[in-house]
Amino acid sequence: MLENAINAGLLFSVYQPIVDTYRGAIIGNESLIRGPEGSALALPAEIFSEADKLGARRDLECYCVRSAVNSYQKSEFAGLLFININPNFLCSENVFLELTALQKNSSTAIVLELSEQHPVENILQLKKATNRLRNLGFRFAIDDLGAGHSSMMLWAEIRPEFIKIDRYFISEIHKNPYKREFVQHIVTLAKNLHATVIAEGIETIQELRQLQKIGIFAMQGFLIGRPALEPLNSELLEALLAEENHLDRYNSLHALVEDTTVVTSSRRISDILDYFQQNNRLVAIPVVDNEQITGIIRRGQFMELMSSNFGRALYANKPVSLVMQTNGLIIDINAPLEQASALLTEHEDTLDQHVLLIQKNGKYCGVIAVPSLLRRITEFRIQNARYANPLTLLPGNVPINQQIDLHITNQQAFFVLYFDLNNFKPYNDIYGYHQGDTVIQWFAQMLHETFTEQNYFVGHVGGDDFIVICDKNFNKQLLDVLKAKFLEEIQGFYRQEHPETNTILARARNGRFQNFPILDYSVGIVEVGPNSIFSHQEVSSLAADLKRKAKANPKGIAQCKTTSAYTPTVRKAMN
């Protein structure tokens, strides 16, 4: 019966969406096999049970993988493709060759879910197999964490990019403090191991909100979307993940946006007068034509015009375009608070304008009251101070991660630069920690002066490690400027004999003395493509790996670009 169903093409793949509830974006879809409705092979459990009876489980799983990939490529589904597979089958050379051929002929980024329902027979062989497949571009997830065999050992050895928590721990988590504590520990561990946690089986909005509070934003379940032949409707996703269902985005403008009265440029001026007279709290009216911002009418200036001797008589029946102003401050809803702060600073008359005009993808979407924005900026700076590095006062890891997540949310390309001082330990050993701290403060100031003029974000990870986050228009010539300035000024932190020889004699980690080069720095650069990465953990892991490669490179620099298929392309050192 199973063989006949396969040969007749009666088994097919459906896909269940996995979404990022922070960004309101689709991460990918999990493939699930289905048979003819109403038949004995309608559901996966029945299909695989039949395969087990026939001893054809491995062949069926290979068929499911082929079906999932081929159907996905021909469809309009977007994002990563998650496919369940028995982990023991990955050790088979035939399965490896099958997967290799699929990956070679596919543009789809595939995540293999290693099911917790199957005990691993040989963890060392599995580790070797996953390393081979990872080199081909495959990613891995542990499925149903907590439901099966030796999950923590599998996590430690395989080091998956994704962890999917079993439905048991998700069900009514908002009512169960023990489940919340357990899941919180998983989130903390995953963050430290650079893995993204996906909550499975979300069925209620209460579960979704509780998981967001814990720090899980990647979710899958019937609440979000059932397995289907068609992609999740974007309007349904937006409705589900409306702003009131999100956690407050501390460093974004979303929570501040308000609706207000809007008019077109052809509207009669007398109508504007009525609006202002009927609502004393209305301080400005945006003028919008075809969803595009064309101007603004400010209460004070408009009422002054209307109160003049002939103002009302002259303008009452004329169009708004005659009196509207076109110098309103406009900013995108996804812009970080610091960008909004810079906009306020650049325009001294901003406080008199009362509101900022907000657009999303070039279309009007609301206003933000300037006093509300100023309060939020103050709160944000207090938060940054709380998480600032005490030595340099630069933002620490929490603000760094928030900035990366915000750039990911914007779904545009951006750059993350990971700087690390070379040979800092021998310098610190010879010159002392106080002088070492002085060098770190100097380097922090140099990074700040070089990059913040372009409104780039500079953060201090800790020790002699720093992060710079730049937008898609990153000016790479700044790296040359920084290097020249560094080499010129670093000489001043040494006694005369050291710059002359370009070396310093210090004790190595093996206890023996050796000559070390004078201080320099390395930088790993991650160019993040749109919709190619889904969390700051992934960016952090890539950046740290590139930093290590940069330190081994004579030119001190290494770079990669993540593609839409979520595959990092490593570049050689830049000249």
XYZ file of C-alpha atoms in Angstrom:
575
model
C 0.000 0.000 0.000
C 2.801 2.460 0.905
C 4.839 1.627 -2.187
C 1.770 2.076 -4.378
C 1.041 5.459 -2.773
C 4.604 6.634 -3.408
C 4.666 5.391 -7.001
C 1.306 7.010 -7.686
C 2.504 10.329 -6.248
C -0.177 10.288 -3.565
C 2.196 11.313 -0.762
C 2.922 15.027 -0.680
C 4.523 17.709 1.513
C 2.723 20.404 3.455
C 4.478 23.194 5.340
C 3.914 24.781 8.736
C 5.291 28.308 9.211
C 7.891 29.250 11.811
C 7.765 32.971 12.528
C 9.765 35.610 14.348
C 7.147 37.272 16.523
C 9.507 40.142 17.329
C 9.937 41.223 13.717
C 6.662 39.879 12.392
C 8.670 37.957 9.777
C 8.694 34.372 8.557
C 11.841 32.456 9.518
C 10.937 29.421 7.464
C 8.611 26.434 7.229
C 8.692 22.874 8.526
C 7.807 20.193 5.989
C 5.394 17.419 6.965
C 4.353 14.442 4.841
C 0.691 13.741 4.081
C -1.278 11.067 2.228
C -4.730 10.969 0.632
C -7.353 12.420 2.958
C -9.511 9.757 4.569
C -7.107 6.956 3.686
C -5.072 4.729 5.986
C -2.018 6.823 5.058
C -3.480 10.254 5.686
C -1.200 11.303 8.567
C 2.568 10.996 9.218
C 2.179 8.540 12.112
C 0.255 6.133 9.863
C 2.699 6.544 6.972
C 5.797 5.900 9.092
C 4.141 3.032 10.956
C 3.536 1.315 7.626
C 7.157 1.970 6.614
C 8.427 0.425 9.865
C 6.398 -2.727 9.182
C 8.013 -2.993 5.760
C 11.514 -2.153 6.996
C 11.507 0.831 4.652
C 11.900 3.654 7.152
C 15.177 4.993 5.717
C 13.860 4.934 2.141
C 10.711 6.747 3.230
C 12.691 9.456 5.040
C 14.815 10.042 1.937
C 11.642 10.286 -0.121
C 10.216 12.826 2.345
C 13.362 14.954 2.102
C 13.261 14.909 -1.708
C 9.557 15.719 -1.744
C 10.007 18.574 0.733
C 12.867 20.210 -1.169
C 11.412 19.794 -4.656
C 7.954 21.080 -3.706
C 9.414 23.973 -1.717
C 11.473 25.189 -4.652
C 8.459 25.175 -6.962
C 6.248 27.036 -4.476
C 6.060 30.591 -3.179
C 7.228 29.626 0.309
C 10.067 31.744 1.702
C 12.772 31.296 4.313
C 14.522 28.251 5.715
C 13.187 24.764 5.050
C 13.051 22.609 8.209
C 12.995 18.841 7.578
C 12.690 16.088 10.206
C 15.068 13.159 9.916
C 16.122 10.232 12.082
C 19.625 11.278 13.262
C 20.989 7.752 12.860
C 20.304 7.807 9.117
C 22.738 10.714 8.682
C 25.591 8.303 9.379
C 24.687 6.357 6.238
C 26.886 7.143 3.239
C 23.903 6.657 0.908
C 21.881 9.229 2.840
C 24.854 11.605 2.820
C 25.147 11.311 -0.966
C 21.395 11.845 -1.318
C 21.534 15.017 0.771
C 24.647 16.228 -1.032
C 22.914 15.911 -4.405
C 19.835 17.739 -3.122
C 21.878 20.605 -1.693
C 23.937 20.910 -4.873
C 20.844 21.307 -7.049
C 18.851 23.458 -4.635
C 18.887 27.131 -3.738
C 16.894 26.404 -0.581
C 18.598 26.738 2.815
C 17.859 23.488 4.651
C 17.701 22.871 8.398
C 17.742 19.193 9.348
C 15.715 18.539 12.501
C 17.182 15.702 14.542
C 14.219 14.091 16.228
C 14.436 13.481 19.967
C 12.161 10.483 19.513
C 15.016 8.317 18.202
C 17.913 7.341 20.517
C 21.277 8.102 18.928
C 23.205 4.892 18.309
C 26.678 6.395 17.834
C 27.132 10.025 18.860
C 30.688 10.270 17.479
C 29.645 9.067 14.023
C 26.694 11.445 14.097
C 28.958 14.343 15.042
C 31.246 13.526 12.121
C 28.277 13.297 9.742
C 26.781 16.611 10.842
C 30.148 18.338 10.460
C 30.392 17.079 6.865
C 26.869 18.246 6.097
C 27.385 21.595 7.806
C 30.346 22.227 5.518
C 27.929 21.799 2.598
C 25.605 24.477 3.984
C 23.118 22.443 6.025
C 21.969 23.746 9.422
C 20.696 21.649 12.300
C 17.954 21.756 14.896
C 17.196 19.508 17.844
C 13.494 18.733 17.661
C 11.207 18.169 20.658
C 13.850 19.089 23.241
C 12.962 17.444 26.533
C 10.795 14.711 25.034
C 13.325 12.026 24.206
C 16.757 10.542 24.706
C 19.985 12.244 25.826
C 19.003 15.655 24.496
C 21.663 17.588 26.386
C 24.439 15.291 25.146
C 23.160 15.685 21.582
C 23.088 19.468 22.019
C 26.649 19.555 23.352
C 28.071 17.384 20.569
C 26.103 18.572 17.525
C 25.946 22.272 18.478
C 22.744 22.942 16.530
C 21.777 26.363 15.216
C 18.180 25.876 16.454
C 16.585 24.303 19.526
C 12.889 23.386 19.295
C 11.217 22.996 22.688
C 8.665 20.209 23.004
C 4.984 21.126 23.117
C 4.676 19.717 26.652
C 6.662 22.632 28.102
C 4.754 25.195 26.016
C 1.214 24.088 26.819
C -0.316 26.547 29.322
C 3.133 27.846 30.258
C 1.481 31.068 31.431
C -0.187 29.057 34.224
C 2.781 26.903 35.255
C 5.789 28.521 37.012
C 7.782 25.261 36.867
C 7.524 25.129 33.094
C 8.518 28.800 32.886
C 11.601 28.162 35.013
C 12.608 25.185 32.889
C 12.148 27.071 29.613
C 14.004 30.097 30.990
C 17.033 27.893 31.661
C 16.890 26.599 28.074
C 16.806 30.174 26.768
C 19.823 31.149 28.880
C 21.788 28.091 27.783
C 20.883 28.631 24.125
C 21.988 32.246 24.290
C 25.373 31.228 25.678
C 25.746 28.539 22.994
C 24.611 30.808 20.139
C 21.478 28.802 19.311
C 18.029 30.154 18.460
C 15.150 28.721 20.506
C 11.921 27.875 18.680
C 8.793 27.177 20.722
C 6.606 24.474 19.146
C 2.880 23.955 19.491
C 1.715 27.512 20.238
C -2.072 27.368 20.469
C -3.104 30.422 22.505
C -2.198 34.096 22.572
C -1.478 33.738 26.314
C 1.233 31.171 25.572
C 2.702 33.452 22.903
C 2.869 36.457 25.218
C 4.389 34.471 28.078
C 7.095 33.090 25.805
C 7.912 36.592 24.590
C 8.351 37.688 28.198
C 10.793 34.825 28.730
C 12.729 35.870 25.640
C 11.498 33.448 22.962
C 10.305 35.074 19.749
C 10.689 32.246 17.213
C 7.444 30.254 17.313
C 5.452 27.575 15.533
C 1.960 26.238 16.150
C -1.702 26.214 15.178
C -2.169 29.745 16.543
C 0.275 31.001 13.926
C -0.511 28.653 11.063
C -1.472 25.054 10.364
C 0.414 22.821 7.920
C -0.698 23.869 4.449
C 0.091 23.804 0.749
C 0.154 27.603 0.554
C 2.381 30.134 2.398
C 1.088 31.928 5.464
C -0.885 35.017 4.490
C 1.133 38.101 5.453
C -2.026 39.966 6.502
C -2.940 37.181 8.911
C 0.560 37.301 10.344
C 0.369 41.065 10.822
C -3.030 40.756 12.493
C -1.760 38.081 14.866
C 1.388 39.983 15.726
C -0.180 43.423 16.029
C 1.891 45.882 18.025
C -0.224 45.522 21.157
C 0.725 41.830 21.250
C 4.455 42.576 21.172
C 6.800 43.334 23.991
C 7.800 46.975 24.086
C 10.634 47.539 21.613
C 12.767 49.624 23.902
C 15.044 51.061 21.275
C 12.497 51.616 18.530
C 9.779 54.069 17.642
C 6.952 51.542 17.264
C 5.368 52.013 20.681
C 5.333 55.816 20.324
C 3.427 56.072 17.036
C -0.049 57.599 17.302
C -2.963 57.961 14.915
C -4.165 61.475 14.236
C -6.351 63.464 11.856
C -4.986 63.317 8.311
C -6.029 65.373 5.259
C -5.179 65.501 1.573
C -3.627 68.554 -0.060
C -6.892 69.253 -1.913
C -8.949 69.506 1.293
C -10.583 72.877 1.997
C -8.814 75.077 4.507
C -12.101 75.724 6.319
C -12.180 72.028 7.270
C -8.777 72.376 8.901
C -10.051 75.275 10.973
C -12.964 73.125 12.143
C -10.615 70.317 13.182
C -8.452 72.614 15.293
C -11.433 74.361 16.894
C -13.118 71.075 17.792
C -9.988 69.524 19.319
C -7.783 71.750 21.463
C -5.230 68.941 21.860
C -4.641 68.647 18.131
C -1.240 70.287 17.536
C -0.598 69.358 13.909
C -2.282 67.702 10.934
C -0.274 65.665 8.411
C -1.054 66.158 4.734
C -0.967 62.833 2.902
C -1.655 62.071 -0.756
C -1.720 58.472 -2.005
C -0.069 57.340 1.255
C 2.847 59.746 0.655
C 3.630 62.565 3.107
C 3.347 65.873 1.254
C 3.244 68.369 4.112
C 2.066 69.345 7.581
C -0.199 72.003 9.070
C 0.896 73.255 12.496
C -1.734 74.590 14.818
C 0.015 77.775 15.983
C 0.976 79.075 12.557
C -2.331 78.084 10.984
C -4.493 79.725 13.676
C -2.374 82.867 13.485
C -3.040 83.038 9.746
C -6.772 82.481 10.216
C -7.014 85.162 12.924
C -5.588 87.891 10.699
C -7.937 90.535 9.309
C -8.690 88.810 6.033
C -7.254 85.343 6.670
C -10.488 83.418 6.900
C -12.127 85.254 4.024
C -9.121 84.790 1.755
C -8.368 81.137 2.489
C -11.521 79.378 3.724
C -12.433 77.771 0.409
C -8.892 77.319 -0.883
C -7.022 73.983 -0.845
C -4.745 72.986 2.010
C -1.759 72.962 -0.352
C -1.672 76.780 -0.180
C -0.953 76.907 3.548
C 0.699 73.585 4.378
C 4.396 73.493 5.216
C 6.796 71.056 3.611
C 9.563 71.160 6.225
C 8.111 68.525 8.541
C 10.555 66.098 10.110
C 10.089 62.621 8.626
C 11.617 59.389 9.916
C 11.045 55.682 9.281
C 9.267 53.679 11.963
C 12.147 51.176 12.103
C 14.803 53.815 12.758
C 16.617 53.444 16.115
C 16.055 56.021 18.834
C 19.551 57.438 18.403
C 18.739 58.332 14.798
C 15.588 60.119 15.935
C 17.634 61.883 18.610
C 20.138 63.033 15.983
C 17.267 64.360 13.872
C 16.016 66.436 16.799
C 19.506 67.773 17.455
C 19.980 68.829 13.838
C 16.795 70.936 13.859
C 16.742 73.491 16.643
C 13.131 74.399 15.940
C 11.951 70.811 16.424
C 10.315 71.433 19.767
C 8.071 74.009 18.127
C 6.963 71.433 15.555
C 5.432 69.199 18.242
C 5.350 66.023 16.124
C 7.509 63.880 13.876
C 5.918 62.375 10.780
C 6.402 58.604 10.646
C 6.535 56.463 7.545
C 7.029 52.768 6.881
C 8.587 51.703 3.592
C 7.978 55.199 2.279
C 4.294 55.276 3.250
C 2.736 57.413 6.001
C 1.795 55.468 9.124
C 1.354 58.010 11.957
C 2.965 60.681 14.113
C 5.075 60.797 17.264
C 4.701 63.601 19.778
C 8.090 65.210 20.397
C 7.663 65.256 24.224
C 6.948 61.495 24.167
C 10.015 60.927 22.019
C 12.230 62.968 24.336
C 11.028 60.951 27.333
C 11.768 57.687 25.541
C 15.234 58.890 24.519
C 15.952 59.758 28.156
C 14.749 56.320 29.291
C 16.858 54.651 26.608
C 19.987 56.536 27.653
C 19.384 55.622 31.277
C 19.103 51.990 30.199
C 22.294 52.287 28.156
C 24.062 53.782 31.167
C 22.883 50.841 33.239
C 24.419 48.394 30.770
C 27.421 50.524 29.819
C 30.939 49.225 30.207
C 32.306 50.925 33.361
C 35.781 51.460 31.871
C 34.817 53.099 28.562
C 31.160 54.028 29.240
C 30.321 52.584 25.823
C 27.141 50.472 25.533
C 27.655 46.899 26.707
C 26.313 43.552 25.556
C 22.595 44.155 26.158
C 22.411 47.338 24.015
C 24.699 45.718 21.421
C 22.325 42.772 21.058
C 19.322 45.088 20.886
C 20.950 47.120 18.120
C 21.684 44.002 16.079
C 18.133 42.718 16.514
C 16.762 46.101 15.474
C 18.815 46.070 12.275
C 17.591 42.535 11.579
C 14.037 43.782 12.073
C 14.548 46.469 9.431
C 15.202 43.693 6.882
C 17.991 45.671 5.221
C 21.662 44.882 4.856
C 24.002 46.018 7.643
C 27.559 45.423 8.845
C 28.896 44.201 12.187
C 32.595 44.861 12.863
C 34.247 42.938 15.710
C 37.523 44.595 16.845
C 40.087 42.939 19.097
C 43.508 44.233 20.171
C 46.416 41.961 19.233
C 49.138 41.147 21.786
C 47.341 42.993 24.549
C 48.183 40.474 27.293
C 51.991 40.849 27.030
C 51.557 44.631 26.969
C 49.389 44.467 30.081
C 51.906 42.192 31.828
C 54.855 44.537 31.178
C 53.212 47.953 31.578
C 50.614 47.078 34.217
C 46.828 46.975 34.275
C 46.462 50.749 34.767
C 48.336 51.479 31.553
C 46.424 48.638 29.893
C 43.140 50.285 30.879
C 44.410 53.569 29.444
C 45.073 51.877 26.089
C 41.581 50.357 26.065
C 40.027 53.759 26.824
C 42.106 55.359 24.074
C 41.076 52.727 21.529
C 37.436 53.065 22.566
C 37.618 56.829 22.061
C 39.257 56.350 18.664
C 36.487 53.983 17.554
C 33.862 56.383 18.863
C 35.348 59.374 17.042
C 35.818 57.444 13.802
C 32.406 55.831 13.533
C 29.802 57.828 15.450
C 30.091 60.789 13.073
C 28.374 58.504 10.555
C 25.707 57.605 13.155
C 27.226 54.128 13.479
C 26.849 52.289 16.784
C 29.962 51.568 18.871
C 29.780 49.115 21.778
C 32.225 47.499 24.209
C 31.855 43.733 24.553
C 34.408 43.623 27.366
C 38.178 43.482 27.819
C 39.802 44.595 24.566
C 36.859 43.540 22.344
C 34.606 46.095 20.639
C 31.639 46.002 18.265
C 30.728 48.567 15.601
C 27.358 48.280 13.817
C 26.958 50.107 10.497
C 24.110 50.462 8.032
C 24.100 49.151 4.470
C 25.987 52.251 3.259
C 29.033 51.497 5.415
C 32.009 53.590 4.292
C 34.894 51.101 4.245
C 37.432 53.907 3.846
C 36.934 54.558 7.555
C 38.923 51.380 8.197
C 41.947 52.925 6.460
C 41.523 56.135 8.455
C 41.316 54.164 11.697
C 44.374 52.034 10.910
C 46.541 55.039 10.023
C 45.543 56.866 13.179
C 46.106 53.784 15.337
C 49.618 53.124 14.007
C 50.565 56.771 14.457
C 49.354 57.141 18.041
C 50.118 53.697 19.506
C 53.826 54.562 19.670
C 53.078 56.984 22.495
C 52.049 54.161 24.822
C 55.504 52.515 24.779
C 58.898 53.240 26.220
C 61.390 54.334 23.578
C 63.121 50.984 23.092
C 59.961 49.090 22.159
C 58.812 51.082 19.084
C 62.388 51.028 17.784
C 62.400 47.224 17.610
C 58.633 46.864 17.134
C 58.745 44.130 19.772
C 58.256 43.665 23.480
C 59.819 40.897 25.592
C 57.206 39.257 27.809
C 56.284 35.909 29.290
C 54.167 33.724 26.990
C 51.332 31.478 28.145
C 53.758 28.547 28.315
C 55.799 30.427 30.922
C 58.738 31.214 28.657
C 59.835 34.684 27.612
C 59.537 35.639 23.966
C 59.330 38.734 21.783
C 55.834 39.914 20.882
C 54.925 42.526 18.244
C 53.687 45.859 19.538
C 49.949 46.430 19.825
C 47.774 46.250 16.745
C 44.185 45.168 16.183
C 42.224 42.653 14.134
C 38.695 43.040 12.816
C 36.140 40.494 11.692
C 33.423 41.941 9.469
C 30.008 40.354 8.956
C 27.953 41.819 6.134
C 24.420 40.714 6.982
C 22.172 40.358 3.960
C 18.427 41.092 4.207
C 16.417 38.228 5.729
C 19.524 36.055 5.966
C 19.940 35.912 9.751
C 17.309 35.822 12.454
C 18.959 36.665 15.782
C 21.889 38.493 17.329
C 23.222 35.128 18.554
C 23.894 34.063 14.967
C 25.599 37.365 14.155
C 27.690 37.164 17.325
C 28.835 33.639 16.512
C 29.838 34.589 12.954
C 31.625 37.754 14.086
C 33.589 35.914 16.780
C 34.663 33.259 14.283
C 35.790 35.913 11.793
C 37.700 37.749 14.509
C 39.699 34.589 15.181
C 40.421 34.209 11.467
C 41.447 37.867 11.260
C 43.959 37.410 14.095
C 45.555 34.580 12.122
C 45.710 36.714 8.970
C 48.788 38.937 8.475
C 46.518 41.763 7.312
C 44.398 41.485 10.452
C 41.046 41.410 8.697
C 38.502 38.793 7.631
C 35.055 39.272 6.176
C 31.984 37.282 5.183
C 28.575 38.038 3.745
C 25.418 36.166 4.685
C 23.170 35.455 1.729
C 19.404 35.174 1.517
C 19.925 31.432 1.632
C 21.514 31.924 5.069
C 24.943 30.738 3.994
C 27.991 32.793 5.003
C 30.348 33.460 2.125
C 33.852 33.940 3.493
C 36.015 36.505 1.751
C 39.764 36.809 1.828
C 41.449 39.635 3.665
C 40.793 43.020 2.163
C 43.739 44.898 0.682
